XYZ file of N, CA and C in Angstrom:
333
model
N 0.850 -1.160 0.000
C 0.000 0.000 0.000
C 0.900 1.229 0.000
N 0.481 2.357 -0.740
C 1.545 3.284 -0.694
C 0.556 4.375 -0.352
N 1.454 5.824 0.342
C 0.784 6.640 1.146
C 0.484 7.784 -0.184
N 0.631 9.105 0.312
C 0.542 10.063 -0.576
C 2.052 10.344 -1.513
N 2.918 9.571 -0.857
C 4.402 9.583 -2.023
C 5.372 10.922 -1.144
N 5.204 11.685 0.055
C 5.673 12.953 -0.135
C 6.765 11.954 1.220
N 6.639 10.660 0.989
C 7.937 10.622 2.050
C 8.684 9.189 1.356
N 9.782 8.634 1.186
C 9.963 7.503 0.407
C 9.433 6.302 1.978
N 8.580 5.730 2.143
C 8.406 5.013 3.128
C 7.141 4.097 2.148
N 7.072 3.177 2.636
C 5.528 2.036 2.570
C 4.835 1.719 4.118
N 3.733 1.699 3.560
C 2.885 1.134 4.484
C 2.383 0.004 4.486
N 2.361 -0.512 5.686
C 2.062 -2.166 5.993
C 1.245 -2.770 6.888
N 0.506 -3.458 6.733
C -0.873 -3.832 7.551
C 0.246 -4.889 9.037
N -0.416 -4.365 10.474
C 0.160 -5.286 11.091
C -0.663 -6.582 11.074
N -1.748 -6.775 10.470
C -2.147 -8.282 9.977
C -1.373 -9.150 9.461
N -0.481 -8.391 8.695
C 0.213 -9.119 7.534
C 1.577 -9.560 8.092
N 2.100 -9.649 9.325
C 3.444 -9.146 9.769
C 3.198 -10.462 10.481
N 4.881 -11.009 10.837
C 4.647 -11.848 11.737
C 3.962 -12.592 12.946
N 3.842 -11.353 13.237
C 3.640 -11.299 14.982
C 2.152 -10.766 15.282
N 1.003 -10.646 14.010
C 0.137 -10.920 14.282
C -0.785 -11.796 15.256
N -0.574 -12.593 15.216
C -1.245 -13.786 16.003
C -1.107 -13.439 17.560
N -0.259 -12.713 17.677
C -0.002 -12.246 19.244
C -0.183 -10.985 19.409
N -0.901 -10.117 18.289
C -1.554 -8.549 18.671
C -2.691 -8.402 18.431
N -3.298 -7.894 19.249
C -4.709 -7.156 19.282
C -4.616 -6.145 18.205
N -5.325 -6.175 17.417
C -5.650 -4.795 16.444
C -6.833 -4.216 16.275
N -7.073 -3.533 16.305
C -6.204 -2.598 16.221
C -5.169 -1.742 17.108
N -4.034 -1.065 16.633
C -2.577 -1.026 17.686
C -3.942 0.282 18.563
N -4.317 -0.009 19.661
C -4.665 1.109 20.176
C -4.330 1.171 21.653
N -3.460 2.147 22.276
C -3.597 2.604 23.452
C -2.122 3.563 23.711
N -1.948 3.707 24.862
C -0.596 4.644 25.055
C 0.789 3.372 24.605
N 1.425 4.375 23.949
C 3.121 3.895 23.966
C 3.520 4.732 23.748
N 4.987 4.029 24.039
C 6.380 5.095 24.678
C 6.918 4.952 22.742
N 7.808 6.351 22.788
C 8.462 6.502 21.136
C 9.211 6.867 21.802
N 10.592 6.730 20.486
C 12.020 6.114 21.259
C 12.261 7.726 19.615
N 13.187 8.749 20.686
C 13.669 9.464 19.257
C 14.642 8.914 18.663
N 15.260 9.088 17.181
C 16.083 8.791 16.681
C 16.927 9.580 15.853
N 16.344 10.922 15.794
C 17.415 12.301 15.560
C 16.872 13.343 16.986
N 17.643 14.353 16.783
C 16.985 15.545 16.970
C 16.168 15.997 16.288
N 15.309 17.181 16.898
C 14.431 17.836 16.330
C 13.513 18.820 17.044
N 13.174 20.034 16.159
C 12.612 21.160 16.945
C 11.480 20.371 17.841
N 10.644 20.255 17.114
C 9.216 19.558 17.221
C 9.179 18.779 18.400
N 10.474 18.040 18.450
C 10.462 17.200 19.506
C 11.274 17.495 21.083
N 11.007 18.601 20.933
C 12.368 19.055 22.054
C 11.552 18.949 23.330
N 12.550 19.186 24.295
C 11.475 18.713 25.744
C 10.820 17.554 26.098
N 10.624 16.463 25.028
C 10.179 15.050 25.393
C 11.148 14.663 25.862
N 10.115 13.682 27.261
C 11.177 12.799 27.774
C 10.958 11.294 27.430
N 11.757 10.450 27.848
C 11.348 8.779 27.152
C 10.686 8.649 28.134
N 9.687 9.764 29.049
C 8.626 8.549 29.970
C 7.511 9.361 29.087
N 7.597 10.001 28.030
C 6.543 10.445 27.410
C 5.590 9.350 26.348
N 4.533 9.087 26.542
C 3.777 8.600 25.984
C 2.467 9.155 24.637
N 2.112 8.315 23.587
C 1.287 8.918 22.628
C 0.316 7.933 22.586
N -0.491 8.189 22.320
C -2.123 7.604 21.418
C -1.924 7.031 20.077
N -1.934 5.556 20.652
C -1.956 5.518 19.028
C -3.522 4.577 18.579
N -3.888 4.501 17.437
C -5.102 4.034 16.522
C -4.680 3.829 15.341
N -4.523 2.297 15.208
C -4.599 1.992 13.855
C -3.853 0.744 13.564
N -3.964 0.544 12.027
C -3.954 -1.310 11.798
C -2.607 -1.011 10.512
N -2.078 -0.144 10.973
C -0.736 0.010 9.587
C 0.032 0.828 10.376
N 1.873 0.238 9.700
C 2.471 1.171 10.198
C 3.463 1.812 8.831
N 4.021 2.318 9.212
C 5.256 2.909 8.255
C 6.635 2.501 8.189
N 7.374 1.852 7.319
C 8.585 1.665 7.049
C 9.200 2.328 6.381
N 10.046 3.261 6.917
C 10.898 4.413 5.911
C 12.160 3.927 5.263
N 12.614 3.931 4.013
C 13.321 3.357 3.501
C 14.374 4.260 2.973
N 13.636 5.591 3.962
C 14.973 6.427 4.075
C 15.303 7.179 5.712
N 16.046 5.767 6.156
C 15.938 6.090 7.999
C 16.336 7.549 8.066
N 17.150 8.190 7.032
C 17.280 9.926 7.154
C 16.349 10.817 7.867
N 14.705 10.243 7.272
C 13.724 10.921 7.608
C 12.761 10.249 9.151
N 13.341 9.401 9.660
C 12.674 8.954 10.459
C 13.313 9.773 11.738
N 12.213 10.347 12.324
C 12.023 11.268 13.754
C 11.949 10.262 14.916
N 11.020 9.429 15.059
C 10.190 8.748 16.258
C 10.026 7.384 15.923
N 10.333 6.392 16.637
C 9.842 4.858 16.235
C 9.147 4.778 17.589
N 8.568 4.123 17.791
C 7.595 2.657 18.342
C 7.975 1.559 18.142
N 7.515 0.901 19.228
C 7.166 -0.790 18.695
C 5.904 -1.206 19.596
N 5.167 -2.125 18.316
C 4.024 -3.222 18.692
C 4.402 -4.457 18.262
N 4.850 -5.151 18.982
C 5.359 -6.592 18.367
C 7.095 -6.426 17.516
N 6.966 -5.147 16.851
C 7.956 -5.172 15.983
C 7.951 -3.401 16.124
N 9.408 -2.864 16.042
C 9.717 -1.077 16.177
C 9.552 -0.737 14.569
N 8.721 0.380 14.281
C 8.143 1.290 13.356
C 8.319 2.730 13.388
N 8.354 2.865 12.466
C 8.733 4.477 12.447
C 7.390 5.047 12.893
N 7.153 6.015 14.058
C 6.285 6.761 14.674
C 5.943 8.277 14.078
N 7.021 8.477 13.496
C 7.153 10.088 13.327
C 8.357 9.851 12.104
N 7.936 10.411 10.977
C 8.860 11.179 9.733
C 9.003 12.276 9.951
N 10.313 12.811 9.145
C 10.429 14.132 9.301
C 11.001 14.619 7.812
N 10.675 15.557 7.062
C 11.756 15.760 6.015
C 11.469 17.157 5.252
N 12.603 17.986 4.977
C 12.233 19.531 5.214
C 11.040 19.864 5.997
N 9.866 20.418 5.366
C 8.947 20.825 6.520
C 7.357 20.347 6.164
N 8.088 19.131 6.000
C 6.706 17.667 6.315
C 7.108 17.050 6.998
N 5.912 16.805 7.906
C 5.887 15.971 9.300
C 4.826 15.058 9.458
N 5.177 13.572 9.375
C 3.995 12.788 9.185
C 3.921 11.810 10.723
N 3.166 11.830 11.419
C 2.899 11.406 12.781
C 1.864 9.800 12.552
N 2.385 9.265 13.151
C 1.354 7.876 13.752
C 0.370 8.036 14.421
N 1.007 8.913 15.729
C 0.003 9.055 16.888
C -0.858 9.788 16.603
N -1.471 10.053 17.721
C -3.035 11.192 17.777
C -2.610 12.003 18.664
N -1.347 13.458 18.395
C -1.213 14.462 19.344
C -2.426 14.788 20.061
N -3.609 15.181 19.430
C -4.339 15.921 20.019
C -5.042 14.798 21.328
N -4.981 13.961 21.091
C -5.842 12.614 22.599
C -4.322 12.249 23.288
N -3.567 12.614 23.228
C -2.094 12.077 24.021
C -1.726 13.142 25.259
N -2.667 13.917 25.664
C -2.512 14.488 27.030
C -1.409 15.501 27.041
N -0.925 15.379 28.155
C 0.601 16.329 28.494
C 1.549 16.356 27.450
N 1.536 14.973 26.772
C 2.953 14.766 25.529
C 2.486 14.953 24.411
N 1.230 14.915 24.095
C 0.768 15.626 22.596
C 0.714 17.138 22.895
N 0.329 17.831 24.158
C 0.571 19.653 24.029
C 1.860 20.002 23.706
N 2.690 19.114 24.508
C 4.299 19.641 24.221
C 4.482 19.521 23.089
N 3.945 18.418 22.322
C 4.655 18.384 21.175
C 3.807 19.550 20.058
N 2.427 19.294 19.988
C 1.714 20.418 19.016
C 2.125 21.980 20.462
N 3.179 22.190 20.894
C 3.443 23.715 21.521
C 4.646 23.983 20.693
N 5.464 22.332 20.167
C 6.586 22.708 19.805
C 6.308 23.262 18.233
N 5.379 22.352 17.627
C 5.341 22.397 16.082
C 4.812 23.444 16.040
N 3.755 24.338 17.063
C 2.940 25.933 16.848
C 4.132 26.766 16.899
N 4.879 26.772 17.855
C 5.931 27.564 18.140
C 7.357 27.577 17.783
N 8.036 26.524 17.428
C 9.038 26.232 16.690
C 9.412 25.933 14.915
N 7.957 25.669 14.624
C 8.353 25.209 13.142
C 7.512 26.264 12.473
């Protein structure tokens, strides 16, 4: 399945993935994202920060350049792209409490 094209990544059903048989799907509830660059957007998170996530696909970037944020459900996924000034998110900032304001305070105010 391919997204809108504006990031080189694919998308992949976690049905289809190994480790189905041992996940509930859809991926829904709090998890922890692990950064993997810097970044404005992301400044001030700490790793006890948690996001919202919803949904039955994840993202494989096949250009780790652009990958901001991973996760893992069964298997670690890119959570967050980043590349000039597109930003493509997994989670649901706006239902993620304390760690989605910080982060939509950073992207209002920093980017």
């Amino acid at each position: 399945m391919c997204g809108l094209g504006w990031f080189d990544a694919d998308v992949k059903s976690f049905a289809d993935s190994p480790q189905s048989s041992s996940l509930a799907l859809p991926n829904m509830g709090w998890r922890i994202v692990r950064p993997v660059k810097r970044s404005r957007v992301i400044e001030g998170l700490s790793v006890d920060d948690r996001f919202y996530f919803v949904h039955n696909f994840y993202m494989v970037s096949n250009d780790e350049a652009n990958t901001l944020l991973t996760s893992n459900y069964g298997l670690e996924f890119s959570a967050m792209l980043e590349k000039d000034n597109l930003f493509a998110a997994q989670f649901h900032p706006e239902k993620s409490n304390k760690s989605g304001m910080k982060f939509l305070r950073n992207f209002i105010e920093k980017i």
